[in-house]
Tab-separated table of C-alpha atoms and ligand atoms in Angstrom:
chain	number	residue	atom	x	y	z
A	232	UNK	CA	-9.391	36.884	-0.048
A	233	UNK	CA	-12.722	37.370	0.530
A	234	UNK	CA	-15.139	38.002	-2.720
A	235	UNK	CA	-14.932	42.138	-2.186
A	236	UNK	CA	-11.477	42.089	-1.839
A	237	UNK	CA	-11.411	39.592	-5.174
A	238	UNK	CA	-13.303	42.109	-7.328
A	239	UNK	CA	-11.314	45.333	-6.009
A	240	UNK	CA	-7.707	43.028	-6.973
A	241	UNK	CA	-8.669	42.401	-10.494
A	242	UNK	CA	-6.107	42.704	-13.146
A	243	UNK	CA	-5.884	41.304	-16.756
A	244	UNK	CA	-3.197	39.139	-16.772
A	245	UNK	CA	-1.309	38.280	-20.155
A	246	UNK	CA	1.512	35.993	-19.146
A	247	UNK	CA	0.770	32.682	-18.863
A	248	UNK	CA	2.472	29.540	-16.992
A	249	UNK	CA	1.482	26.418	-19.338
A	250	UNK	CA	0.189	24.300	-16.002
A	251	UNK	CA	-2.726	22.419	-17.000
A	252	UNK	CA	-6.213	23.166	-15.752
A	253	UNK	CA	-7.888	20.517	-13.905
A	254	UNK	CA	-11.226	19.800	-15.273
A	255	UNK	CA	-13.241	20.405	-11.492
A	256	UNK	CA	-12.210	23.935	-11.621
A	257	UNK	CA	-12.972	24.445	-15.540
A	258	UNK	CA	-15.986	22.706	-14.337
A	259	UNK	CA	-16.407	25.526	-11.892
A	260	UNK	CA	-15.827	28.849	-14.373
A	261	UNK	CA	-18.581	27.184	-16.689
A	262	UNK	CA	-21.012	26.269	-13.961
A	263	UNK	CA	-20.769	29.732	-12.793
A	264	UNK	CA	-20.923	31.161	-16.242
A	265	UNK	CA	-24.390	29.597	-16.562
A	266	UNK	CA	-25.113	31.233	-13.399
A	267	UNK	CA	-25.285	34.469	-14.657
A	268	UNK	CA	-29.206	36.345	-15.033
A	269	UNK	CA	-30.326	36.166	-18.658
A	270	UNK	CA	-33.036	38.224	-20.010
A	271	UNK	CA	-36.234	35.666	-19.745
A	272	UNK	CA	-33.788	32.785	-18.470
A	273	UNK	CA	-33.252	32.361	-22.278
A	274	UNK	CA	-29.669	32.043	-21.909
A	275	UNK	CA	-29.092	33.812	-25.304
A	276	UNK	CA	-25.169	32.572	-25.185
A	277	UNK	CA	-23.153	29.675	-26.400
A	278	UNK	CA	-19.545	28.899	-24.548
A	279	UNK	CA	-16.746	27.510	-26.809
A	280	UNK	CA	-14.036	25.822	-24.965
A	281	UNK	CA	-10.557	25.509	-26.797
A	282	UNK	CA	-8.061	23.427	-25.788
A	283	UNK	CA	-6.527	22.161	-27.996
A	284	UNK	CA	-2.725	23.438	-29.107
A	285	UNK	CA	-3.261	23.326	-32.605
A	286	UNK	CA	-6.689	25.238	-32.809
A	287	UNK	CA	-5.082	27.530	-29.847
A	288	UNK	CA	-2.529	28.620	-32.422
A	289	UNK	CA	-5.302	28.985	-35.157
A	290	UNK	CA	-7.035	31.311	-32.936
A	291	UNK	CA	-4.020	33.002	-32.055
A	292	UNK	CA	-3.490	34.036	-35.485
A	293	UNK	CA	-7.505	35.081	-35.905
A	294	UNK	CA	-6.622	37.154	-32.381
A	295	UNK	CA	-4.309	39.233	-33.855
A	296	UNK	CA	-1.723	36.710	-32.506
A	297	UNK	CA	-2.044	38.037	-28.823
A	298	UNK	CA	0.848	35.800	-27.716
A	299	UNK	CA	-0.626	34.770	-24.596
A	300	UNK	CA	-3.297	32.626	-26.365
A	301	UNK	CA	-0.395	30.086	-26.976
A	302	UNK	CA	0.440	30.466	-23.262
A	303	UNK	CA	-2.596	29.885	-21.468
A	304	UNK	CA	-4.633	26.244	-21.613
A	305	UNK	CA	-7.784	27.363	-22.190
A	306	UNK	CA	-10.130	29.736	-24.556
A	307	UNK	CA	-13.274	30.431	-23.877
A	308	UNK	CA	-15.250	32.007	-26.768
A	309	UNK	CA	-18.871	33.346	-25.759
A	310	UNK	CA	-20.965	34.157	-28.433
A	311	UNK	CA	-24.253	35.840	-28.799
A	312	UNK	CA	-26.782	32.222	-29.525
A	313	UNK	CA	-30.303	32.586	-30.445
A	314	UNK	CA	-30.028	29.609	-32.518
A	315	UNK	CA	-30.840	27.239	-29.911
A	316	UNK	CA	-33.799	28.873	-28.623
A	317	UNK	CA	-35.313	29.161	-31.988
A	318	UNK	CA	-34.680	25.616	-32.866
A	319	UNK	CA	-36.733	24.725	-29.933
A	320	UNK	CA	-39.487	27.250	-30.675
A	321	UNK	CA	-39.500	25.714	-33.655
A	322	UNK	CA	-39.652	22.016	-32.828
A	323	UNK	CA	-42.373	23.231	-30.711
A	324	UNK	CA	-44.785	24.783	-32.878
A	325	UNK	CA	-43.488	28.326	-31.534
A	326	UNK	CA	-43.478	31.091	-33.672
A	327	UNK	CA	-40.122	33.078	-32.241
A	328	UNK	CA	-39.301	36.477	-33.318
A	329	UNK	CA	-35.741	36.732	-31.832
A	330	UNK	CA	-34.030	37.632	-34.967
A	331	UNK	CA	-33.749	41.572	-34.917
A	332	UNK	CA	-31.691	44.363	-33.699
A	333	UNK	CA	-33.555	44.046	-30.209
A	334	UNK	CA	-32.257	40.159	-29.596
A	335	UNK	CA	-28.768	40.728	-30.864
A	336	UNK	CA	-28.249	43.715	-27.781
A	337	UNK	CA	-30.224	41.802	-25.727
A	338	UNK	CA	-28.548	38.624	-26.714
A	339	UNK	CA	-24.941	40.122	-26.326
A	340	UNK	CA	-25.604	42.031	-23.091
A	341	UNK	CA	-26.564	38.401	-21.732
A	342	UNK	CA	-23.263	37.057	-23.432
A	343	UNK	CA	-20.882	39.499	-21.600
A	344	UNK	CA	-23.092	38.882	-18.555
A	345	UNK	CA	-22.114	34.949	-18.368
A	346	UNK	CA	-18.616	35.998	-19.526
A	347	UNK	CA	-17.486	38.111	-16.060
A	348	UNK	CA	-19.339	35.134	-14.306
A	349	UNK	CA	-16.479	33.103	-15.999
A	350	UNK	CA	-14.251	35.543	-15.262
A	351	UNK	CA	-14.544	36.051	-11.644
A	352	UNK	CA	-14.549	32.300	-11.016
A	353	UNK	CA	-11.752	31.775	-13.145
A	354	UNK	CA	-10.349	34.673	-10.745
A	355	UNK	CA	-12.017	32.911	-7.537
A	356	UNK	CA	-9.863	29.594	-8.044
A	357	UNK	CA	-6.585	31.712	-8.310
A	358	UNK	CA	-6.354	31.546	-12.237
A	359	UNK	CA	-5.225	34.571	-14.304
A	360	UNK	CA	-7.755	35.867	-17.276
A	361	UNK	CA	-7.389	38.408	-19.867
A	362	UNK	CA	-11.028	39.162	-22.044
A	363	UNK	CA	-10.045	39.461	-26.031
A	364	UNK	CA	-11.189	42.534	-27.410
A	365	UNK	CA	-10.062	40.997	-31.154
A	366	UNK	CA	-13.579	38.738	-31.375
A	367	UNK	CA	-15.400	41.771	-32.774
A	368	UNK	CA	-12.607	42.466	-34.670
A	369	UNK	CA	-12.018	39.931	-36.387
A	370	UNK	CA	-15.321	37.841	-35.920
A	371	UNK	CA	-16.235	37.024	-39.544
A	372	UNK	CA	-13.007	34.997	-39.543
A	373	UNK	CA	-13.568	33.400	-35.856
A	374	UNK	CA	-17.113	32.419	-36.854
A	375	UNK	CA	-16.290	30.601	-39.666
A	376	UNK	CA	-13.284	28.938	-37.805
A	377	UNK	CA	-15.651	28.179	-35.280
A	378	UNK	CA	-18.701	26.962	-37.720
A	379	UNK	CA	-21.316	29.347	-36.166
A	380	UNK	CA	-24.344	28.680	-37.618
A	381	UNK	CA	-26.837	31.239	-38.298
A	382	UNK	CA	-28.362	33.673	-35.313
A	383	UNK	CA	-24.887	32.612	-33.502
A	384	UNK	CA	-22.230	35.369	-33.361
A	385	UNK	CA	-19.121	35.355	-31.293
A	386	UNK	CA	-18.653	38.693	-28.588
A	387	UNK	CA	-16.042	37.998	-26.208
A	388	UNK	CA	-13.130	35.754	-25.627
A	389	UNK	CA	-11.215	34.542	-22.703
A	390	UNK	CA	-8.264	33.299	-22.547
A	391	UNK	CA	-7.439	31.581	-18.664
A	392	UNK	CA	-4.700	30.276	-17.016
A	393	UNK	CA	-2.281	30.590	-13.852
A	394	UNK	CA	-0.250	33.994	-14.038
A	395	UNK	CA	2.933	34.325	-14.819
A	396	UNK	CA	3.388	37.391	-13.672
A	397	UNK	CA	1.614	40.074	-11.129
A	398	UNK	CA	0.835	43.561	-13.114
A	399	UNK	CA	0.062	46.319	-11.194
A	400	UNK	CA	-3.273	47.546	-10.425
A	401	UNK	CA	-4.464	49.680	-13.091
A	402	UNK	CA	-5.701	53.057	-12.268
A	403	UNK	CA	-9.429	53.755	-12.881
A	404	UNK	CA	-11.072	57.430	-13.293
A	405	UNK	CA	-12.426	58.196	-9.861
A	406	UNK	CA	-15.972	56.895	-8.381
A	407	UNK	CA	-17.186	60.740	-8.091
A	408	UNK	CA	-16.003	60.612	-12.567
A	409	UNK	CA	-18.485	58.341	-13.320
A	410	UNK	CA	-21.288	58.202	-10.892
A	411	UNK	CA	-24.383	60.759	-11.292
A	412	UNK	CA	-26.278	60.895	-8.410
A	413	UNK	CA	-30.362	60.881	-9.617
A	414	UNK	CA	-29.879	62.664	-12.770
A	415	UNK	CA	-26.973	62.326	-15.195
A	416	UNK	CA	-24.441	65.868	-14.668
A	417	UNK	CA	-22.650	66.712	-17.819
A	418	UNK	CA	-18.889	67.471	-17.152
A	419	UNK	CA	-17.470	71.063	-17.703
A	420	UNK	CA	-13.728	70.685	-18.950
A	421	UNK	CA	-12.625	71.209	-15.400
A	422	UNK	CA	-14.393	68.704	-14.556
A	423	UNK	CA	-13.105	66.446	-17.276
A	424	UNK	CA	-9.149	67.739	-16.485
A	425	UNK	CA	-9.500	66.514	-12.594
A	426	UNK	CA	-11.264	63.488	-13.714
A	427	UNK	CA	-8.452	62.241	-16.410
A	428	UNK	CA	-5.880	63.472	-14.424
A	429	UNK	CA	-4.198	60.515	-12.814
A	430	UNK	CA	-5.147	58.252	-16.218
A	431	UNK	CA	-3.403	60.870	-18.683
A	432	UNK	CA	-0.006	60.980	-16.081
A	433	UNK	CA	-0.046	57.322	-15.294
A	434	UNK	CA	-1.001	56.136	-18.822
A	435	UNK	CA	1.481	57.892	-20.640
A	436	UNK	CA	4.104	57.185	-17.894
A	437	UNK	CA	3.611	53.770	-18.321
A	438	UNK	CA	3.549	53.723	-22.443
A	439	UNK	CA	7.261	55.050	-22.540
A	440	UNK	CA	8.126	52.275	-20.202
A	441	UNK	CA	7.665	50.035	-23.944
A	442	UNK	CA	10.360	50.720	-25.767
A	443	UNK	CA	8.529	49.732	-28.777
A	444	UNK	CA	5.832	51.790	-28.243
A	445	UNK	CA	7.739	54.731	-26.708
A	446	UNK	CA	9.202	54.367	-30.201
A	447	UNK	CA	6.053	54.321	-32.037
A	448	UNK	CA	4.235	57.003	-29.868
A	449	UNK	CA	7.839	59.684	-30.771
A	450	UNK	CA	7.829	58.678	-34.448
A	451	UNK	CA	3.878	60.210	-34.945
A	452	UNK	CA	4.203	62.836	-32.715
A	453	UNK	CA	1.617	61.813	-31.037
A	454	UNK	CA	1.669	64.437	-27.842
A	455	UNK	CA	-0.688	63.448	-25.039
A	456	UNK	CA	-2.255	60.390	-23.751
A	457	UNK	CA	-5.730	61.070	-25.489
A	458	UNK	CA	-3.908	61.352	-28.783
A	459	UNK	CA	-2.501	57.237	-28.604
A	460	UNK	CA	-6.167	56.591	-28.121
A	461	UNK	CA	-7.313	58.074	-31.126
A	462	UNK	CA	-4.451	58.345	-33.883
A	463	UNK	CA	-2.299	55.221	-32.716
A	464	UNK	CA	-4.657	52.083	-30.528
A	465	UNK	CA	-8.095	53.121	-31.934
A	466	UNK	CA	-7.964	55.198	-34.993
A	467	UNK	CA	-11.370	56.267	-36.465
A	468	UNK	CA	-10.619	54.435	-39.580
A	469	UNK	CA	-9.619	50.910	-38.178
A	470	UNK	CA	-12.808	51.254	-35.825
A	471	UNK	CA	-14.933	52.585	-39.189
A	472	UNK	CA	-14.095	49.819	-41.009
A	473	UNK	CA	-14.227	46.791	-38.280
A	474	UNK	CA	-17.683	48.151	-38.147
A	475	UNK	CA	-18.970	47.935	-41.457
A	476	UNK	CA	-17.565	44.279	-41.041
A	477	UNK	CA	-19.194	44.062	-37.784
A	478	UNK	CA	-22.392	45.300	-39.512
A	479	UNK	CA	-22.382	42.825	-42.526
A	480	UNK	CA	-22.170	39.951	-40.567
A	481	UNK	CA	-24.673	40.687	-38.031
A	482	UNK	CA	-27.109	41.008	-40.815
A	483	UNK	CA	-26.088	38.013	-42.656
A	484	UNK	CA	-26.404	36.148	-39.060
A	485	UNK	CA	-29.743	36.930	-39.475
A	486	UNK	CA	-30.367	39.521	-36.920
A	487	UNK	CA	-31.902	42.497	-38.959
A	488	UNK	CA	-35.041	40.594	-39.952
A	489	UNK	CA	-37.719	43.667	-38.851
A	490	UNK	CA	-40.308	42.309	-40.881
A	491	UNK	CA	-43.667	41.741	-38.652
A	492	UNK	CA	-46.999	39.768	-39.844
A	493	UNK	CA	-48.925	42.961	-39.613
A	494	UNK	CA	-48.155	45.976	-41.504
A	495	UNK	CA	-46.248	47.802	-39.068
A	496	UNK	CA	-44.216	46.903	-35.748
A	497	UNK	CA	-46.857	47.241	-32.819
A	498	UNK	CA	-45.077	49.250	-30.233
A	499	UNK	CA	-47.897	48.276	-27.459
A	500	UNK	CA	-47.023	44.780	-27.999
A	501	UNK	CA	-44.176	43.186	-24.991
A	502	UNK	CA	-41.005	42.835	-25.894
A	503	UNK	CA	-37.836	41.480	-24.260
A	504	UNK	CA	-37.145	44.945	-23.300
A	505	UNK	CA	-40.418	45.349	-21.290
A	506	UNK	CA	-40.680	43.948	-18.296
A	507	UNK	CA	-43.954	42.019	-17.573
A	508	UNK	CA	-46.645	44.535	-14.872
A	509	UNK	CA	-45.339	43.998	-11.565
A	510	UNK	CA	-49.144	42.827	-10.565
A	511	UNK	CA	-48.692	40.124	-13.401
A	512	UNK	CA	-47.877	36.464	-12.650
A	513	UNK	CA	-44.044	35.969	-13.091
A	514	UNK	CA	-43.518	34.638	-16.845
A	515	UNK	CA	-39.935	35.334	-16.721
A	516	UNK	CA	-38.734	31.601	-16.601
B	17	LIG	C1	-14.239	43.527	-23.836
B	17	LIG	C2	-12.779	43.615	-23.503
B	17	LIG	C3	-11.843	43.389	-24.479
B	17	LIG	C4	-10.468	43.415	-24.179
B	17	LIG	N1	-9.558	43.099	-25.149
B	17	LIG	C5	-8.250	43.009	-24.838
B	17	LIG	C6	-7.314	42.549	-25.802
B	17	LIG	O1	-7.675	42.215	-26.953
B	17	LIG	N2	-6.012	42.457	-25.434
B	17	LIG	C7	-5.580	42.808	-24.195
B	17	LIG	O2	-4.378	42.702	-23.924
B	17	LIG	N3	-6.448	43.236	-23.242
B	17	LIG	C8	-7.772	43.325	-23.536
B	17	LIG	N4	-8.688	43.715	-22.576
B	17	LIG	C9	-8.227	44.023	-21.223
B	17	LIG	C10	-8.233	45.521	-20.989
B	17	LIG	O3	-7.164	46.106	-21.668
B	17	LIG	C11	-8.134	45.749	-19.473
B	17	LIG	O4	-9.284	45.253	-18.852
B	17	LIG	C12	-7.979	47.235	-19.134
B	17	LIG	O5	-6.775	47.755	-19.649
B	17	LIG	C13	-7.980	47.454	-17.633
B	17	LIG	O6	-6.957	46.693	-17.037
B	17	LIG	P1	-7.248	45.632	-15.897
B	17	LIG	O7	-8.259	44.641	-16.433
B	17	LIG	O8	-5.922	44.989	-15.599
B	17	LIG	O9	-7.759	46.385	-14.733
B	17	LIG	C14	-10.057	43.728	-22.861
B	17	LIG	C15	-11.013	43.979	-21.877
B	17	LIG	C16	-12.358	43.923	-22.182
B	17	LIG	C17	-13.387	44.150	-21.095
């Protein structure tokens, strides 16, 4: 398979064989992880590998016990690191300002970055992956499991290993659904009926294939395939609250410092969202 063909085969896979992984092609996933662009070749991440069973099984429980976390041999938990960086500013006499709002998006962004590189390595050497949506969730528990230190939150886990089974392509919305040519088009309702379409038919079709959750999804009533989005797998009051969670810990990370040595932030002043003029020197290393 060529790497085209790769990308356009993707599936989340969430049966696992138990087959070891040798250590060249772990090797590989995290060599290409670190491959990814960073914003200023900061590398604003830190990669946790877990191996071992018995902290497997801890994380399983902190993942919502996802059972194939005790299938597959190996976690990988990116977080969100500014730690490092400002340890070395430090050290060096280097005055950072990488603890605010700004850093953590631009910190996470490069996390999830350096995560698909992982991914589509992982995917590249015939392994199986499946990214764990349960690390926001429940990340005050995994950071303390995980003894992040401050400026250090986790984003994304994922769990890799050789299939154990071969899940059909998902569908996706079609290309002409979410691409705006020059200028962003909102979307009458037609527009949103042909674009959810295939989704709402195929979705649903393949919920009642569950029994559980055919079960689940006739005991609430639930009618159409937008409804189990929003009253049965993301509720507005399970996503309220793992927010305010979200929100605590973030700030007690230390990433809502927006104090500045002047009196005011300077809004003409760079920041890691401004790219240095194009007739500048490159300081982006
Ligand atoms: C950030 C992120 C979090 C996810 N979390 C979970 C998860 O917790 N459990 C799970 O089974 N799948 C999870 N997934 C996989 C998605 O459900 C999957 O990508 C989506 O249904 C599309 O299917 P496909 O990847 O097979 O094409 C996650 C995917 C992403 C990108």
């Amino acid at each position: 398979m060529n790497f085209l063909e790769q990308l356009q085969a993707h599936r989340s896979i969430r049966a696992f064989k138990s087959t070891e992984i040798p250590q060249p092609v772990i090797d590989n996933v995290l060599h290409s992880a670190i491959r990814a662009s960073t914003s200023g070749n900061m590398q604003a991440y830190s990669i946790i590998v877990t191996k071992d069973d018995a902290r497997r099984k801890e994380l399983w429980s902190l993942h919502q016990e996802q059972d194939m976390i005790l299938q597959a041999p190996l976690l990988l938990t990116f977080c969100c690191d500014w730690s490092r960086m400002n340890q070395w500013c430090e050290n060096s006499n280097a005055n950072p300002g990488f603890d605010n709002f700004l850093c953590f998006m631009v910190g996470t962004g490069d996390t999830f970055i350096a995560s698909q590189n992982a991914a589509l390595a992982a995917e590249a050497q015939g392994l199986g992956i499946c990214f764990m949506g349960t690390t926001l969730d429940n990340a005050t528990p995994i950071s303390k499991f995980l003894k992040l230190p401050k400026h250090v939150l986790p984003i994304t886990t994922l769990v890799i290993g050789y299939a154990d089974e071969k899940p059909d392509l998902r569908t996706r919305l079609p290309l002409d659904g979410v691409i705006h040519q020059e200028e962003y088009q909102s979307y009458s309702d037609d527009d949103i009926s042909w674009i959810f379409d295939k989704k709402e038919r195929s979705g649903w079709d393949r919920y009642m294939t569950y029994p559980d959750l055919r079960e689940r999804i006739e005991k609430s009533g639930v009618q159409n395939l937008a409804q189990v989005y929003t009253d049965l797998k993301y509720p507005k009051n399970g996503n309220v609250a793992a927010s305010l969670e979200l929100f605590d810990l973030v700030e007690k990370q230390g990433f809502f410092n927006h104090q500045t040595e002047t009196k005011s932030a300077d809004s003409a002043a760079p920041s890691l969202g401004v790219e240095p003029p194009l007739d500048s020197p490159n300081m982006d290393d």
